[in-house]
């Protein structure tokens, strides 16, 4: 019984190995681009804050 189930699992994995690999690559690329987007948004927020500080310093003078 257990060998039958494990054989079916191994058979399924061999048939779908390329699909599983593609899913892994897709997941990794989504995570990579999500991290890059988060970093870009963070950098833009920092730049906006710096501009706001500079503008407030200019208007105080």
XYZ file of N, CA and C in Angstrom, residues 10-61:
156
model
N 6.080 9.426 -6.970
C 7.289 9.527 -7.794
C 6.925 9.652 -9.265
N 5.945 8.904 -9.706
C 5.504 8.994 -11.097
C 4.947 10.387 -11.399
N 4.157 10.933 -10.488
C 3.600 12.268 -10.683
C 4.706 13.310 -10.729
N 5.699 13.175 -9.830
C 6.807 14.132 -9.798
C 7.615 14.088 -11.092
N 7.853 12.883 -11.608
C 8.631 12.796 -12.850
C 7.857 13.396 -14.020
N 6.558 13.228 -14.033
C 5.757 13.795 -15.121
C 5.696 15.321 -15.025
N 5.693 15.836 -13.817
C 5.479 17.269 -13.621
C 6.724 18.001 -13.126
N 7.886 17.422 -13.319
C 9.111 18.039 -12.832
C 9.361 19.387 -13.501
N 9.154 19.466 -14.789
C 9.354 20.736 -15.497
C 8.353 21.777 -15.004
N 7.118 21.367 -14.793
C 6.101 22.278 -14.282
C 6.477 22.794 -12.895
N 6.949 21.899 -12.028
C 7.356 22.317 -10.691
C 8.540 23.277 -10.755
N 9.470 23.016 -11.666
C 10.611 23.903 -11.840
C 10.151 25.285 -12.305
N 9.229 25.314 -13.263
C 8.716 26.583 -13.777
C 7.986 27.365 -12.675
N 7.235 26.677 -11.848
C 6.539 27.327 -10.733
C 7.561 27.925 -9.771
N 8.633 27.199 -9.499
C 9.689 27.706 -8.630
C 10.356 28.945 -9.201
N 10.640 28.920 -10.500
C 11.255 30.079 -11.155
C 10.298 31.272 -11.129
N 9.033 31.020 -11.389
C 8.040 32.091 -11.352
C 7.943 32.702 -9.960
N 7.903 31.857 -8.948
C 7.837 32.343 -7.570
C 9.065 33.173 -7.222
N 10.249 32.689 -7.596
C 11.484 33.411 -7.293
C 11.524 34.754 -8.011
N 11.081 34.794 -9.261
C 11.115 36.062 -9.994
C 10.103 37.056 -9.425
N 8.949 36.575 -9.010
C 7.963 37.467 -8.387
C 8.526 38.052 -7.102
N 9.179 37.216 -6.293
C 9.770 37.702 -5.050
C 10.872 38.718 -5.325
N 11.691 38.449 -6.348
C 12.792 39.349 -6.701
C 12.265 40.710 -7.128
N 11.294 40.726 -8.035
C 10.775 41.994 -8.518
C 9.962 42.724 -7.455
N 9.317 41.978 -6.575
C 8.593 42.602 -5.466
C 9.574 43.302 -4.527
N 10.705 42.654 -4.267
C 11.713 43.268 -3.401
C 12.304 44.504 -4.057
N 12.549 44.455 -5.358
C 13.086 45.624 -6.066
C 12.078 46.773 -6.058
N 10.802 46.459 -6.239
C 9.770 47.496 -6.229
C 9.671 48.129 -4.848
N 9.739 47.300 -3.819
C 9.681 47.814 -2.448
C 10.861 48.745 -2.185
N 12.047 48.361 -2.650
C 13.229 49.204 -2.463
C 13.080 50.522 -3.220
N 12.529 50.473 -4.427
C 12.342 51.694 -5.219
C 11.346 52.634 -4.541
N 10.272 52.083 -4.002
C 9.280 52.907 -3.303
C 9.897 53.525 -2.048
N 10.702 52.747 -1.352
C 11.370 53.258 -0.153
C 12.336 54.384 -0.504
N 13.094 54.202 -1.574
C 14.020 55.256 -2.012
C 13.267 56.522 -2.427
N 12.161 56.360 -3.122
C 11.366 57.516 -3.542
C 10.799 58.252 -2.331
N 10.376 57.511 -1.316
C 9.856 58.152 -0.107
C 10.953 58.928 0.606
N 12.158 58.376 0.646
C 13.284 59.089 1.272
C 13.603 60.366 0.503
N 13.597 60.279 -0.815
C 13.878 61.465 -1.628
C 12.794 62.533 -1.430
N 11.552 62.098 -1.353
C 10.466 63.054 -1.129
C 10.620 63.731 0.229
N 11.018 62.983 1.223
C 11.225 63.553 2.558
C 12.371 64.566 2.545
N 13.439 64.247 1.834
C 14.572 65.178 1.728
C 14.153 66.463 1.010
N 13.373 66.337 -0.044
C 12.888 67.519 -0.765
C 12.004 68.364 0.138
N 11.168 67.707 0.914
C 10.288 68.431 1.837
C 11.109 69.183 2.883
N 12.156 68.561 3.393
C 13.015 69.220 4.387
C 13.741 70.405 3.757
N 14.262 70.222 2.560
C 14.965 71.305 1.881
C 14.026 72.474 1.595
N 12.815 72.175 1.160
C 11.841 73.241 0.893
C 11.485 73.998 2.166
N 11.357 73.269 3.285
C 11.022 73.951 4.545
C 12.187 74.814 4.991
N 13.431 74.372 4.732
C 14.594 75.187 5.102
C 14.661 76.437 4.244
N 14.310 76.320 2.975
C 14.338 77.486 2.071
C 13.261 78.482 2.461
N 12.084 77.999 2.800
C 10.990 78.914 3.137
C 11.206 79.586 4.490
N 11.987 78.985 5.392
C 12.276 79.613 6.678
C 13.186 80.820 6.508
N 14.041 80.790 5.518
C 14.983 81.903 5.309
C 14.240 83.039 4.717
